[in-house]
């Protein structure tokens, strides 16, 4: 079934997001931006949870989980702004993938998968907004280290949903 293949593909996309965000954690740790690192660590954990939601669902609907190879994420970044812009671009890409997957579930009249994906559609709106807000604040901060440290402090207070 096409929807099973597409679910396996999306499991990989979510794990890639987790991997990408881990690479970003390493960058922020290196730069002593502990608040950004903490925020990204949580983001990484959320991506693993997203992957597992799809993983469990695929098994529940009688599909077969076939894990795919995960690409190597970038290991160097120019600035916190570049990192967050990349994270935003990645979330936008994931949103597109979720919408495509939804389309396949509609085509195949897989109603259970459509219901699950409604959660993901809403989640992606939130994901894009939260990352987009940080990009916007970093753009406002410009080259000010004080403003950057203020944002870092703010991100340190993120708590799990
Ligand atoms: Fe699983 Fe950040 O989207």
mmCIF file of C-alpha atoms and ligand atoms in Angstrom:
data_model
loop_
_atom_site.group_PDB
_atom_site.id
_atom_site.type_symbol
_atom_site.label_atom_id
_atom_site.label_comp_id
_atom_site.label_asym_id
_atom_site.label_seq_id
_atom_site.Cartn_x
_atom_site.Cartn_y
_atom_site.Cartn_z
ATOM 1 C CA UNK A 1 0.000 0.000 0.000
ATOM 2 C CA UNK A 2 1.283 3.439 -0.910
ATOM 3 C CA UNK A 3 0.292 4.894 2.434
ATOM 4 C CA UNK A 4 2.457 2.362 4.292
ATOM 5 C CA UNK A 5 5.489 3.318 2.177
ATOM 6 C CA UNK A 6 4.754 6.997 2.722
ATOM 7 C CA UNK A 7 4.504 6.420 6.495
ATOM 8 C CA UNK A 8 7.882 4.663 6.479
ATOM 9 C CA UNK A 9 9.318 7.608 4.538
ATOM 10 C CA UNK A 10 7.883 10.060 7.076
ATOM 11 C CA UNK A 11 9.322 8.072 10.006
ATOM 12 C CA UNK A 12 12.704 8.626 8.358
ATOM 13 C CA UNK A 13 11.983 12.361 7.843
ATOM 14 C CA UNK A 14 11.165 12.782 11.530
ATOM 15 C CA UNK A 15 14.323 10.938 12.579
ATOM 16 C CA UNK A 16 16.333 13.101 10.181
ATOM 17 C CA UNK A 17 14.827 16.186 11.853
ATOM 18 C CA UNK A 18 15.898 14.789 15.219
ATOM 19 C CA UNK A 19 19.404 14.216 13.859
ATOM 20 C CA UNK A 20 19.577 17.682 12.308
ATOM 21 C CA UNK A 21 18.501 19.296 15.572
ATOM 22 C CA UNK A 22 21.088 17.276 17.470
ATOM 23 C CA UNK A 23 23.762 18.703 15.154
ATOM 24 C CA UNK A 24 22.406 22.123 16.073
ATOM 25 C CA UNK A 25 22.566 21.250 19.798
ATOM 26 C CA UNK A 26 26.268 20.475 19.316
ATOM 27 C CA UNK A 27 26.795 23.872 17.645
ATOM 28 C CA UNK A 28 25.022 25.769 20.426
ATOM 29 C CA UNK A 29 26.860 23.795 23.129
ATOM 30 C CA UNK A 30 30.138 24.726 21.459
ATOM 31 C CA UNK A 31 29.137 28.406 21.412
ATOM 32 C CA UNK A 32 28.112 28.333 25.104
ATOM 33 C CA UNK A 33 24.582 29.327 24.143
ATOM 34 C CA UNK A 34 23.007 27.043 26.725
ATOM 35 C CA UNK A 35 19.472 28.355 26.289
ATOM 36 C CA UNK A 36 19.485 27.684 22.537
ATOM 37 C CA UNK A 37 21.050 24.256 23.170
ATOM 38 C CA UNK A 38 18.343 23.431 25.727
ATOM 39 C CA UNK A 39 15.583 24.547 23.339
ATOM 40 C CA UNK A 40 17.039 22.438 20.512
ATOM 41 C CA UNK A 41 17.452 19.418 22.784
ATOM 42 C CA UNK A 42 13.721 19.585 23.450
ATOM 43 C CA UNK A 43 13.066 19.971 19.765
ATOM 44 C CA UNK A 44 15.133 16.850 19.139
ATOM 45 C CA UNK A 45 13.109 14.895 21.717
ATOM 46 C CA UNK A 46 9.867 16.058 20.080
ATOM 47 C CA UNK A 47 11.033 14.788 16.702
ATOM 48 C CA UNK A 48 11.778 11.361 18.155
ATOM 49 C CA UNK A 49 8.271 11.379 19.659
ATOM 50 C CA UNK A 50 6.816 12.312 16.232
ATOM 51 C CA UNK A 51 8.700 9.450 14.575
ATOM 52 C CA UNK A 52 7.460 7.013 17.211
ATOM 53 C CA UNK A 53 3.846 8.166 16.815
ATOM 54 C CA UNK A 54 4.039 7.222 13.125
ATOM 55 C CA UNK A 55 6.001 4.056 13.925
ATOM 56 C CA UNK A 56 3.327 2.826 16.360
ATOM 57 C CA UNK A 57 0.497 3.846 14.049
ATOM 58 C CA UNK A 58 1.954 1.909 11.113
ATOM 59 C CA UNK A 59 2.135 -1.233 13.209
ATOM 60 C CA UNK A 60 -1.361 -0.634 14.619
ATOM 61 C CA UNK A 61 -2.902 -0.491 11.130
ATOM 62 C CA UNK A 62 -1.231 -3.749 10.139
ATOM 63 C CA UNK A 63 1.698 -2.243 8.254
ATOM 64 C CA UNK A 64 5.347 -3.143 8.425
ATOM 65 C CA UNK A 65 7.936 -0.715 9.741
ATOM 66 C CA UNK A 66 11.017 -0.670 7.504
ATOM 67 C CA UNK A 67 13.585 1.761 8.830
ATOM 68 C CA UNK A 68 15.459 3.723 6.191
ATOM 69 C CA UNK A 69 18.951 5.223 6.158
ATOM 70 C CA UNK A 70 19.194 8.691 7.660
ATOM 71 C CA UNK A 71 21.325 11.286 5.846
ATOM 72 C CA UNK A 72 24.213 12.954 7.628
ATOM 73 C CA UNK A 73 23.169 16.420 8.824
ATOM 74 C CA UNK A 74 25.442 19.462 8.379
ATOM 75 C CA UNK A 75 28.104 19.841 11.058
ATOM 76 C CA UNK A 76 29.110 23.475 10.603
ATOM 77 C CA UNK A 77 26.952 26.556 10.868
ATOM 78 C CA UNK A 78 27.762 30.237 10.428
ATOM 79 C CA UNK A 79 25.619 31.804 13.134
ATOM 80 C CA UNK A 80 22.634 31.211 15.422
ATOM 81 C CA UNK A 81 20.507 33.032 12.831
ATOM 82 C CA UNK A 82 21.660 30.663 10.093
ATOM 83 C CA UNK A 83 20.862 27.682 12.333
ATOM 84 C CA UNK A 84 17.351 28.877 13.090
ATOM 85 C CA UNK A 85 16.687 29.764 9.441
ATOM 86 C CA UNK A 86 17.728 26.230 8.489
ATOM 87 C CA UNK A 87 15.459 24.828 11.201
ATOM 88 C CA UNK A 88 12.564 26.896 9.827
ATOM 89 C CA UNK A 89 13.240 25.754 6.255
ATOM 90 C CA UNK A 90 13.301 22.184 7.512
ATOM 91 C CA UNK A 91 9.979 22.548 9.320
ATOM 92 C CA UNK A 92 8.435 24.000 6.150
ATOM 93 C CA UNK A 93 9.744 20.983 4.252
ATOM 94 C CA UNK A 94 8.267 18.611 6.865
ATOM 95 C CA UNK A 95 4.915 20.420 6.585
ATOM 96 C CA UNK A 96 4.916 19.789 2.825
ATOM 97 C CA UNK A 97 5.712 16.116 3.418
ATOM 98 C CA UNK A 98 2.889 15.772 5.948
ATOM 99 C CA UNK A 99 0.467 17.363 3.483
ATOM 100 C CA UNK A 100 1.619 14.982 0.719
ATOM 101 C CA UNK A 101 1.182 12.047 3.071
ATOM 102 C CA UNK A 102 -2.303 13.261 3.940
ATOM 103 C CA UNK A 103 -3.082 13.328 0.218
ATOM 104 C CA UNK A 104 -2.022 9.690 -0.128
ATOM 105 C CA UNK A 105 -4.181 8.716 2.871
ATOM 106 C CA UNK A 106 -7.167 10.473 1.265
ATOM 107 C CA UNK A 107 -6.547 8.726 -2.070
ATOM 108 C CA UNK A 108 -6.455 5.341 -0.364
ATOM 109 C CA UNK A 109 -9.401 6.133 1.904
ATOM 110 C CA UNK A 110 -7.250 5.392 4.929
ATOM 111 C CA UNK A 111 -9.373 7.271 7.469
ATOM 112 C CA UNK A 112 -7.371 6.173 10.526
ATOM 113 C CA UNK A 113 -4.200 7.665 9.053
ATOM 114 C CA UNK A 114 -6.050 10.854 8.137
ATOM 115 C CA UNK A 115 -7.136 11.265 11.764
ATOM 116 C CA UNK A 116 -3.568 10.752 12.992
ATOM 117 C CA UNK A 117 -2.245 13.194 10.406
ATOM 118 C CA UNK A 118 -4.664 15.888 11.527
ATOM 119 C CA UNK A 119 -2.631 16.034 14.740
ATOM 120 C CA UNK A 120 0.541 16.451 12.665
ATOM 121 C CA UNK A 121 -1.000 19.195 10.510
ATOM 122 C CA UNK A 122 -1.815 21.214 13.659
ATOM 123 C CA UNK A 123 1.579 20.445 15.177
ATOM 124 C CA UNK A 124 3.354 21.757 12.068
ATOM 125 C CA UNK A 125 1.549 25.101 12.345
ATOM 126 C CA UNK A 126 2.895 25.366 15.897
ATOM 127 C CA UNK A 127 6.376 24.207 14.909
ATOM 128 C CA UNK A 128 6.686 26.753 12.119
ATOM 129 C CA UNK A 129 5.392 29.518 14.354
ATOM 130 C CA UNK A 130 7.751 28.830 17.261
ATOM 131 C CA UNK A 131 10.847 28.546 15.045
ATOM 132 C CA UNK A 132 9.723 31.528 12.947
ATOM 133 C CA UNK A 133 9.376 33.655 16.098
ATOM 134 C CA UNK A 134 12.971 32.903 17.075
ATOM 135 C CA UNK A 135 14.205 33.729 13.548
ATOM 136 C CA UNK A 136 12.324 37.041 13.744
ATOM 137 C CA UNK A 137 13.828 37.928 17.114
ATOM 138 C CA UNK A 138 17.335 37.041 15.942
ATOM 139 C CA UNK A 139 16.855 39.282 12.911
ATOM 140 C CA UNK A 140 15.815 42.111 15.220
ATOM 141 C CA UNK A 141 18.826 41.439 17.478
ATOM 142 C CA UNK A 142 21.199 41.913 14.533
ATOM 143 C CA UNK A 143 24.809 41.983 15.733
ATOM 144 C CA UNK A 144 24.009 42.784 19.378
ATOM 145 C CA UNK A 145 25.550 40.197 21.773
ATOM 146 C CA UNK A 146 23.333 41.580 24.573
ATOM 147 C CA UNK A 147 20.180 40.879 22.576
ATOM 148 C CA UNK A 148 21.468 37.405 21.658
ATOM 149 C CA UNK A 149 22.098 36.586 25.321
ATOM 150 C CA UNK A 150 18.635 37.818 26.213
ATOM 151 C CA UNK A 151 17.072 35.467 23.654
ATOM 152 C CA UNK A 152 19.317 32.688 24.965
ATOM 153 C CA UNK A 153 18.008 33.284 28.480
ATOM 154 C CA UNK A 154 14.448 33.195 27.268
ATOM 155 C CA UNK A 155 14.938 29.896 25.398
ATOM 156 C CA UNK A 156 16.425 28.337 28.530
ATOM 157 C CA UNK A 157 12.977 28.432 30.107
ATOM 158 C CA UNK A 158 11.305 26.126 27.571
ATOM 159 C CA UNK A 159 9.498 23.272 29.321
ATOM 160 C CA UNK A 160 8.242 20.008 27.784
ATOM 161 C CA UNK A 161 4.688 20.148 26.375
HETATM 162 FE FE1 LIG B 1 8.206 16.592 13.451
HETATM 163 FE FE2 LIG B 1 9.301 19.446 13.799
HETATM 164 O O1 LIG B 1 8.251 18.285 12.871
#
